[in-house]
Short mmCIF file of C-alpha atoms in Angstrom, two decimals:
data_model
loop_
_atom_site.label_atom_id
_atom_site.label_comp_id
_atom_site.label_asym_id
_atom_site.label_seq_id
_atom_site.Cartn_x
_atom_site.Cartn_y
_atom_site.Cartn_z
CA MET O 27 50.38 64.85 130.17
CA ALA O 28 52.75 61.97 130.74
CA ASP O 29 56.45 62.73 130.46
CA GLU O 30 58.14 61.22 127.45
CA VAL O 31 61.84 60.66 128.02
CA ILE O 32 64.05 59.13 125.34
CA LEU O 33 67.78 58.59 125.58
CA LEU O 34 69.85 58.22 122.41
CA ASP O 35 72.94 56.42 123.60
CA TYR O 36 75.65 53.87 122.86
CA TRP O 37 76.06 51.10 125.40
CA PRO O 38 79.83 51.44 126.19
CA SER O 39 79.73 55.24 126.44
CA LEU O 40 81.04 56.54 129.73
CA PHE O 41 79.05 59.71 129.04
CA GLY O 42 75.77 57.96 128.40
CA VAL O 43 76.14 56.04 131.67
CA ARG O 44 75.97 59.30 133.59
CA THR O 45 72.60 60.18 132.14
CA ARG O 46 71.24 56.66 132.63
CA ILE O 47 72.30 56.72 136.29
CA ALA O 48 70.75 60.15 136.86
CA LEU O 49 67.43 59.01 135.37
CA GLU O 50 67.47 55.85 137.50
CA GLU O 51 68.25 57.87 140.63
CA LYS O 52 65.11 59.87 139.93
CA ASN O 53 63.11 56.74 139.17
CA LYS O 54 62.36 58.18 135.78
CA LYS O 55 61.13 55.76 133.14
CA PHE O 56 62.80 56.33 129.81
CA VAL O 57 63.06 54.75 126.41
CA TYR O 58 66.62 53.72 125.59
CA ARG O 59 67.51 53.87 121.92
CA GLU O 60 70.85 52.29 121.01
CA GLN O 61 72.65 54.28 118.34
CA ASP O 62 74.97 53.04 115.61
CA LEU O 63 77.73 55.60 115.61
CA CYS O 64 79.03 54.45 112.23
CA ASN O 65 75.66 55.00 110.67
CA LYS O 66 74.08 57.88 112.55
CA SER O 67 70.31 57.95 112.62
CA ALA O 68 68.28 60.83 111.27
CA LEU O 69 66.92 61.37 114.79
CA LEU O 70 70.41 61.72 116.28
CA LEU O 71 71.47 64.17 113.58
CA GLU O 72 68.29 66.17 114.07
CA MET O 73 68.52 66.23 117.86
CA ASN O 74 72.24 67.03 118.09
CA PRO O 75 73.04 68.84 114.86
CA VAL O 76 75.99 70.69 116.39
CA HIS O 77 78.04 67.74 117.66
CA LYS O 78 76.18 64.74 116.23
CA LYS O 79 77.12 62.84 119.40
CA ILE O 80 75.47 60.75 122.05
CA PRO O 81 74.09 60.86 124.63
CA VAL O 82 71.07 62.95 123.70
CA LEU O 83 68.25 63.24 126.19
CA ILE O 84 64.93 63.99 124.53
CA HIS O 85 62.28 65.20 126.97
CA ASN O 86 58.84 65.65 125.46
CA GLY O 87 60.48 66.09 122.07
CA LYS O 88 63.07 68.66 123.18
CA PRO O 89 66.75 67.61 123.08
CA VAL O 90 69.34 68.23 125.78
CA CYS O 91 72.97 67.51 124.86
CA GLU O 92 76.18 66.96 126.86
CA SER O 93 76.06 64.40 129.68
CA LEU O 94 76.80 66.66 132.66
CA ILE O 95 74.35 69.25 131.37
CA GLN O 96 71.81 66.41 131.15
CA VAL O 97 72.51 65.40 134.77
CA GLU O 98 71.83 68.96 135.97
CA TYR O 99 68.74 69.15 133.78
CA ILE O 100 67.43 65.90 135.24
CA ASP O 101 68.08 67.18 138.77
CA GLU O 102 66.33 70.49 138.12
CA THR O 103 63.37 69.00 136.23
CA TRP O 104 62.63 66.26 138.78
CA PRO O 105 63.82 67.83 142.03
CA GLY O 106 61.89 65.71 144.49
CA GLU O 107 63.74 62.41 144.69
CA ASN O 108 67.44 61.93 145.42
CA PRO O 109 68.91 65.39 144.79
CA LEU O 110 72.01 65.00 142.66
CA LEU O 111 73.57 68.38 143.36
CA PRO O 112 73.98 69.96 146.78
CA SER O 113 71.65 72.83 147.66
CA ASP O 114 74.43 75.04 149.05
CA PRO O 115 75.90 77.27 146.27
CA TYR O 116 79.49 76.76 147.40
CA GLN O 117 79.13 72.97 147.51
CA ARG O 118 77.45 73.09 144.10
CA ALA O 119 80.38 75.10 142.74
CA LYS O 120 82.78 72.49 144.10
CA ALA O 121 80.73 69.70 142.51
CA ARG O 122 80.72 71.47 139.14
CA PHE O 123 84.44 72.14 139.40
CA TRP O 124 85.17 68.45 139.92
CA GLY O 125 82.77 67.41 137.17
CA ASP O 126 84.71 69.68 134.84
CA PHE O 127 88.03 68.28 136.10
CA ILE O 128 86.87 64.73 135.50
CA ASN O 129 85.99 65.65 131.93
CA LYS O 130 89.51 67.05 131.54
CA MET O 131 90.83 63.52 132.11
CA LEU O 132 89.53 62.50 128.71
CA PRO O 133 92.35 63.72 126.44
CA GLY O 134 94.85 61.69 128.49
CA LEU O 135 92.63 58.61 128.24
CA GLY O 136 92.29 59.23 124.51
CA LYS O 137 96.07 59.08 124.16
CA LEU O 138 96.27 55.97 126.33
CA MET O 139 93.60 54.02 124.48
CA TRP O 140 93.79 55.35 120.95
CA GLY O 141 97.36 56.64 120.74
CA THR O 142 99.31 55.29 117.81
CA LYS O 143 102.78 55.51 119.35
CA GLY O 144 104.04 53.90 122.56
CA GLU O 145 105.28 57.31 123.71
CA GLU O 146 101.85 58.87 123.29
CA GLN O 147 100.25 56.00 125.20
CA GLU O 148 102.73 56.34 128.06
CA GLU O 149 102.09 60.07 128.20
CA GLY O 150 98.34 59.47 128.29
CA LYS O 151 98.69 56.91 131.04
CA LYS O 152 100.81 59.26 133.16
CA GLU O 153 98.34 62.10 132.69
CA PHE O 154 95.40 59.88 133.62
CA ILE O 155 97.06 58.48 136.74
CA GLU O 156 98.13 61.92 137.92
CA MET O 157 94.66 63.34 137.46
CA LEU O 158 92.99 60.33 139.05
CA LYS O 159 95.25 60.77 142.08
CA THR O 160 94.12 64.38 142.33
CA VAL O 161 90.52 63.19 142.21
CA GLU O 162 91.33 60.56 144.82
CA SER O 163 92.69 63.14 147.23
CA GLU O 164 89.51 65.13 146.78
CA LEU O 165 87.52 62.02 147.69
CA GLY O 166 89.72 61.36 150.71
CA ASP O 167 88.05 59.06 153.20
CA LYS O 168 84.52 60.13 152.36
CA THR O 169 81.89 57.62 151.31
CA TYR O 170 81.05 59.62 148.21
CA PHE O 171 82.45 62.84 146.80
CA GLY O 172 79.64 64.86 148.39
CA GLY O 173 80.03 63.13 151.75
CA GLU O 174 77.31 60.69 152.69
CA THR O 175 75.14 61.40 149.68
CA PHE O 176 75.72 59.94 146.21
CA GLY O 177 75.63 62.72 143.65
CA TYR O 178 76.91 64.65 140.68
CA VAL O 179 80.64 64.04 141.03
CA ASP O 180 80.15 60.34 141.70
CA ILE O 181 77.96 60.17 138.61
CA ALA O 182 80.56 62.06 136.56
CA LEU O 183 83.31 59.58 137.46
CA ILE O 184 81.62 56.19 137.87
CA GLY O 185 81.06 55.89 134.13
CA PHE O 186 84.82 55.51 133.75
CA TYR O 187 84.75 52.44 136.02
CA GLY O 188 83.26 50.27 133.28
CA TRP O 189 86.38 51.10 131.27
CA PHE O 190 88.93 50.51 134.05
CA ASP O 191 89.63 46.93 132.94
CA ALA O 192 90.31 48.16 129.42
CA PHE O 193 92.56 51.01 130.66
CA GLU O 194 94.53 48.58 132.83
CA LYS O 195 94.92 46.04 130.07
CA TYR O 196 96.02 48.47 127.39
CA GLY O 197 98.05 50.66 129.76
CA ASN O 198 99.57 47.72 131.58
CA PHE O 199 99.01 49.03 135.09
CA SER O 200 96.77 48.52 138.08
CA ILE O 201 94.40 51.30 139.00
CA GLU O 202 93.90 49.75 142.43
CA ALA O 203 97.64 49.95 143.07
CA GLU O 204 97.71 53.62 142.07
CA CYS O 205 94.38 54.75 143.55
CA PRO O 206 93.00 52.25 146.07
CA LYS O 207 90.45 54.70 147.48
CA ILE O 208 88.94 55.19 144.04
CA ILE O 209 88.46 51.44 143.63
CA ALA O 210 86.91 51.18 147.10
CA TRP O 211 84.59 54.08 146.25
CA ALA O 212 83.64 52.50 142.91
CA LYS O 213 82.73 49.24 144.64
CA ARG O 214 80.45 51.19 146.98
CA CYS O 215 78.81 52.94 144.02
CA VAL O 216 78.20 49.70 142.16
CA LYS O 217 76.03 48.55 145.06
CA ARG O 218 73.53 51.30 144.19
CA TYR O 219 70.69 50.14 141.99
CA SER O 220 71.06 53.04 139.55
CA VAL O 221 74.74 52.26 138.95
CA ALA O 222 74.40 48.48 138.83
CA LYS O 223 71.61 48.83 136.28
CA SER O 224 73.38 51.39 134.11
CA LEU O 225 77.05 50.43 134.08
CA PRO O 226 78.04 48.34 131.06
CA ASP O 227 79.88 45.06 131.46
CA SER O 228 83.64 45.68 131.79
CA LYS O 229 84.53 42.48 130.01
CA LYS O 230 82.36 43.33 127.05
CA ILE O 231 84.00 46.75 126.83
CA THR O 232 87.50 45.27 126.88
CA GLU O 233 86.45 42.81 124.18
CA LEU O 234 85.10 45.69 122.10
CA VAL O 235 88.35 47.66 122.11
CA PRO O 236 90.09 45.92 119.19
CA GLU O 237 86.98 46.50 117.08
CA LEU O 238 86.89 50.17 118.08
CA LYS O 239 90.57 50.54 117.28
CA LYS O 240 89.94 49.09 113.84
CA LYS O 241 87.09 51.53 113.27
CA LYS O 242 89.38 54.38 114.27
CA GLY O 243 92.05 53.06 111.90
CA ILE O 244 94.50 52.19 114.66
CA LYS O 245 96.52 49.00 114.66
CA MET T 5 69.43 90.23 162.17
CA ALA T 6 73.14 90.98 161.82
CA GLU T 7 74.31 92.09 158.38
CA ARG T 8 76.64 89.58 156.84
CA SER T 9 79.84 91.20 155.69
CA GLU T 10 80.46 90.12 152.14
CA GLU T 11 84.05 89.97 151.13
CA VAL T 12 84.36 89.38 147.40
CA LYS T 13 87.81 89.27 145.85
CA LEU T 14 88.70 88.35 142.28
CA LEU T 15 92.15 87.06 141.38
CA GLY T 16 92.28 87.93 137.71
CA MET T 17 94.12 89.37 134.77
CA TRP T 18 93.10 92.54 132.99
CA ALA T 19 93.45 91.09 129.48
CA SER T 20 91.90 87.67 130.12
CA PRO T 21 88.42 87.03 128.68
CA PHE T 22 87.81 84.48 131.45
CA SER T 23 88.61 87.01 134.15
CA ARG T 24 86.63 89.82 132.49
CA ARG T 25 83.49 87.69 132.23
CA VAL T 26 83.49 87.32 136.01
CA GLU T 27 83.82 91.10 136.35
CA ILE T 28 80.85 91.54 134.03
CA ALA T 29 78.75 89.21 136.20
CA LEU T 30 79.77 90.89 139.47
CA THR T 31 79.06 94.32 137.98
CA LEU T 32 75.67 93.22 136.61
CA LYS T 33 74.75 92.16 140.12
CA GLY T 34 76.01 95.45 141.55
CA LEU T 35 78.41 93.60 143.83
CA PRO T 36 81.42 95.46 145.15
CA TYR T 37 84.62 93.45 144.84
CA GLU T 38 88.34 93.76 145.20
CA PHE T 39 90.27 93.02 142.05
CA SER T 40 93.75 91.59 142.42
CA GLU T 41 95.81 91.58 139.21
CA GLN T 42 97.81 88.37 139.04
CA ASP T 43 101.15 87.79 137.35
CA ILE T 44 100.85 84.41 135.64
CA ALA T 45 104.58 84.23 135.06
CA ASN T 46 105.16 84.61 138.77
CA LYS T 47 102.17 83.12 140.55
CA SER T 48 101.30 84.52 143.94
CA PRO T 49 101.05 82.26 147.02
CA LEU T 50 97.39 83.29 147.28
CA LEU T 51 96.66 82.10 143.73
CA LEU T 52 98.49 78.81 144.26
CA GLN T 53 96.71 78.26 147.53
CA SER T 54 93.28 79.22 146.15
CA ASN T 55 93.49 77.14 142.98
CA PRO T 56 96.01 74.37 143.71
CA VAL T 57 94.57 72.11 141.01
CA HIS T 58 94.87 74.39 137.97
CA LYS T 59 96.91 77.30 139.38
CA MET T 60 95.00 79.60 137.00
CA ILE T 61 92.93 82.73 137.07
CA PRO T 62 90.17 83.67 137.50
CA VAL T 63 89.55 82.66 141.09
CA LEU T 64 86.71 84.20 143.04
CA LEU T 65 87.19 84.39 146.79
CA HIS T 66 83.90 84.82 148.64
CA ASN T 67 84.46 85.38 152.33
CA GLY T 68 87.78 83.61 151.85
CA LYS T 69 86.34 80.56 150.09
CA PRO T 70 87.79 80.01 146.60
CA ILE T 71 85.85 79.12 143.47
CA SER T 72 87.72 78.36 140.24
CA GLU T 73 86.83 77.91 136.54
CA SER T 74 85.01 80.87 135.04
CA LEU T 75 81.79 79.04 134.10
CA VAL T 76 81.60 77.56 137.60
CA ILE T 77 82.19 81.04 139.05
CA LEU T 78 79.43 82.57 136.92
CA GLU T 79 76.94 79.94 138.10
CA TYR T 80 78.08 80.44 141.70
CA ILE T 81 77.48 84.17 141.43
CA ASP T 82 73.99 83.54 140.02
CA ASP T 83 73.19 80.93 142.71
CA THR T 84 74.41 83.13 145.56
CA TRP T 85 73.01 86.55 144.57
CA GLN T 86 69.69 85.82 142.96
CA HIS T 87 68.67 89.29 141.74
CA ASN T 88 69.38 90.22 138.08
CA GLN T 89 69.54 86.58 137.04
CA ILE T 90 72.17 85.74 134.46
CA LEU T 91 70.96 82.23 133.64
CA PRO T 92 67.38 81.50 132.56
CA GLN T 93 65.08 80.07 135.23
CA ASP T 94 63.53 77.31 133.13
CA PRO T 95 65.59 74.07 133.31
CA TYR T 96 65.42 73.52 129.55
CA ASP T 97 66.50 77.06 128.69
CA LYS T 98 69.25 76.73 131.28
CA ALA T 99 70.48 73.52 129.65
CA ILE T 100 70.59 75.26 126.26
CA ALA T 101 72.49 78.24 127.76
CA ARG T 102 75.01 75.88 129.37
CA PHE T 103 75.41 74.04 126.07
CA TRP T 104 76.26 77.24 124.16
CA ALA T 105 78.61 78.47 126.88
CA ARG T 106 80.58 75.21 126.62
CA PHE T 107 80.49 75.50 122.84
CA VAL T 108 82.15 78.92 123.02
CA ASP T 109 84.84 77.76 125.45
CA GLU T 110 85.48 74.23 124.22
CA GLN T 111 84.97 74.66 120.48
CA ILE T 112 85.25 78.28 119.32
CA TYR T 113 88.03 79.29 121.72
CA VAL T 114 90.16 76.19 121.12
CA THR T 115 89.87 76.48 117.34
CA ALA T 116 90.33 80.27 117.28
CA MET T 117 93.57 79.94 119.27
CA LYS T 118 95.02 78.09 116.30
CA VAL T 119 94.39 81.12 114.09
CA VAL T 120 96.81 83.05 116.26
CA GLY T 121 99.21 80.21 116.91
CA LYS T 122 99.62 78.77 113.42
CA VAL T 123 100.82 80.10 110.10
CA GLY T 124 100.24 79.44 106.41
CA GLU T 125 97.99 76.53 105.48
CA GLU T 126 97.42 75.52 109.09
CA ARG T 127 96.22 79.02 109.89
CA ASP T 128 93.91 79.02 106.85
CA ALA T 129 92.43 75.74 108.01
CA ALA T 130 91.94 77.20 111.50
CA VAL T 131 90.18 80.24 110.04
CA GLU T 132 87.82 77.98 108.07
CA ALA T 133 87.13 75.81 111.11
CA THR T 134 86.46 78.86 113.30
CA ARG T 135 84.07 80.28 110.73
CA ASP T 136 82.17 76.99 110.56
CA LEU T 137 81.67 77.16 114.32
CA LEU T 138 80.73 80.84 114.23
CA LYS T 139 78.06 80.11 111.60
CA LEU T 140 76.22 78.19 114.32
CA MET T 141 76.43 81.20 116.63
CA GLU T 142 75.28 83.43 113.77
CA LYS T 143 72.16 81.28 113.35
CA GLU T 144 71.38 81.56 117.06
CA LEU T 145 71.31 85.36 116.81
CA VAL T 146 68.69 85.61 114.06
CA GLY T 147 65.72 87.58 115.40
CA LYS T 148 67.42 88.18 118.75
CA ASP T 149 69.17 91.19 120.20
CA PHE T 150 71.35 89.05 122.42
CA LEU T 151 72.18 85.35 122.67
CA GLY T 152 70.18 85.45 125.89
CA GLY T 153 67.15 86.86 124.00
CA GLU T 154 65.91 90.36 124.71
CA SER T 155 68.60 91.10 127.22
CA LEU T 156 72.16 90.13 128.04
CA GLY T 157 72.52 86.69 129.57
CA PHE T 158 74.95 83.92 130.45
CA VAL T 159 75.89 83.03 126.88
CA ASP T 160 76.46 86.68 125.91
CA ILE T 161 78.78 87.13 128.89
CA VAL T 162 80.74 84.02 127.92
CA ALA T 163 80.73 84.95 124.23
CA THR T 164 82.34 88.34 124.91
CA LEU T 165 85.37 86.16 124.18
CA VAL T 166 84.28 86.24 120.53
CA ALA T 167 83.25 89.91 120.46
CA PHE T 168 86.22 91.46 122.21
CA TRP T 169 89.02 88.95 121.97
CA LEU T 170 88.65 86.91 118.79
CA MET T 171 87.43 89.90 116.80
CA ARG T 172 90.15 92.18 118.21
CA THR T 173 92.80 89.59 117.41
CA GLU T 174 91.81 89.96 113.75
CA GLU T 175 93.46 93.34 113.68
CA VAL T 176 96.71 92.05 115.10
CA VAL T 177 96.86 88.86 113.09
CA GLY T 178 95.81 90.63 109.88
CA VAL T 179 93.12 88.07 109.04
CA LYS T 180 89.41 88.90 108.91
CA VAL T 181 88.11 85.78 110.62
CA VAL T 182 84.64 87.28 111.16
CA PRO T 183 83.88 89.46 108.12
CA VAL T 184 80.63 91.43 108.34
CA GLU T 185 79.42 90.09 104.97
CA MET T 186 79.57 86.55 106.32
CA PHE T 187 78.44 87.34 109.87
CA PRO T 188 76.03 90.29 109.87
CA GLU T 189 74.16 89.00 112.95
CA ILE T 190 77.34 88.69 115.00
CA HIS T 191 78.37 92.22 114.05
CA ARG T 192 74.92 93.50 115.00
CA TRP T 193 75.19 91.66 118.32
CA VAL T 194 78.59 93.22 119.05
CA LYS T 195 77.02 96.68 118.51
CA ASN T 196 74.21 95.71 120.92
CA LEU T 197 76.79 94.63 123.50
CA LEU T 198 78.63 97.93 123.20
CA ASP T 199 75.38 99.74 124.02
CA VAL T 200 75.26 98.02 127.42
CA ASP T 201 76.94 100.11 130.14
CA VAL T 202 78.21 97.12 132.09
CA ILE T 203 79.94 95.76 128.99
CA LYS T 204 81.52 99.11 128.13
CA LYS T 205 82.77 99.35 131.68
CA CYS T 206 84.14 95.83 131.93
CA ILE T 207 85.95 95.10 128.69
CA PRO T 208 89.64 95.96 128.35
CA PRO T 209 90.32 99.32 126.65
CA GLU T 210 90.87 98.61 122.96
CA GLY T 211 94.18 100.39 122.38
CA GLU T 212 95.95 98.88 125.35
CA HIS T 213 94.40 95.50 124.59
CA LEU T 214 95.68 95.43 121.01
CA ASN T 215 99.15 96.40 122.20
CA TYR T 216 99.03 93.63 124.73
CA ILE T 217 98.04 91.05 122.11
CA ARG T 218 100.84 92.25 119.81
CA ALA T 219 103.37 92.05 122.63
CA ARG T 220 102.25 88.54 123.53
CA MET T 221 102.51 87.36 119.97
CA ASP T 222 105.98 88.87 119.70
CA SER T 223 107.07 87.13 122.85
CA LEU T 224 105.75 83.86 121.41
CA LYS T 225 107.62 84.66 118.18
CA LEU T 226 104.39 84.88 116.18
CA LYS T 227 104.03 87.43 113.38
CA SER T 228 101.71 90.30 114.09
CA VAL T 229 100.48 93.17 111.95
#
């Protein structure tokens, strides 16, 4: 029986990008279904009744939710090509730790982008920069987070890269100035087919921000 | 073949649900370990060195190598010692287990903390919100002895947070967040958990635990019953 893989997603989502990249790394054909988050489809509500959020990976009719859980699922279901997680348990634990840490950067980014007061935005920016610097020191001088192989942690973080222009514009700072190794790493990642194909256009994201702010009721 | 000496040490805290879940996993696997009670108010050099990023317990040290974040630790334990598997083998079932574990930690725990930390209307709202989340857990238990199915699994271990922390806090806070009339399946599941030797062995003793919660609330200037 042929595998049916559907991804319910929203093009600017830094979560959805992770799943798209993982599927591309495995050379997995999938059907991409763009979701309108203001008018959620019956399928989305049925497939993610708990959170009603994207991305949702539907494999032969069965839904998997949460982007990093989807990345592990993809790795375990199609183990042959391009392993995304290391095989050594300790290295896997490190990868999962950093995936979790990267997710913890989100509240700070939320304050930076969607904060209503200047103070809140400054706080968010500080938090984000501090955490990104921690991530940068974990990367060090390696090619990718796992060493020579592109994998889970790279996938967890690269989705943010599409939003870097927006962060810089609204936070009034330069990520390259703060974390040059991260920018160098991102430029390496973008050369990979899976990333180039999946990452949304930075300019389009930055242009979308005022509209998103309006939808969230922020001036 | 030389026998590998396994040195397993847990930097933890007797009253922490995150620390206790690691103890449950180690005990389920029959793994001997050294437990080192940590003082969070006065963090040891070993803790700071082993978890420089978060500076929090639990930290598992396996032959000196540190692993932090309780869910990461649980998966590490399962990956390293593959008997008595905690997570399901099937990738889909594993994904579902991981989803519910995150739900407990990122949704239930965060919302339930507000029940303790807030008063008046804000507390009432937190109680309602916690119940809404617990209704989803209640549904998952229908027709099952454990969240993991027929036997204790990953999600049950993680959800001991609900059974033995959230539900114990009810007594101290004086609010029945999880009444049996609303959550018969959860109450049945707690009874099932208490029938498991490993659980009985690894959860904090009730009396001392309640006193600890009361003392913590007092120190945070929160009213307790």
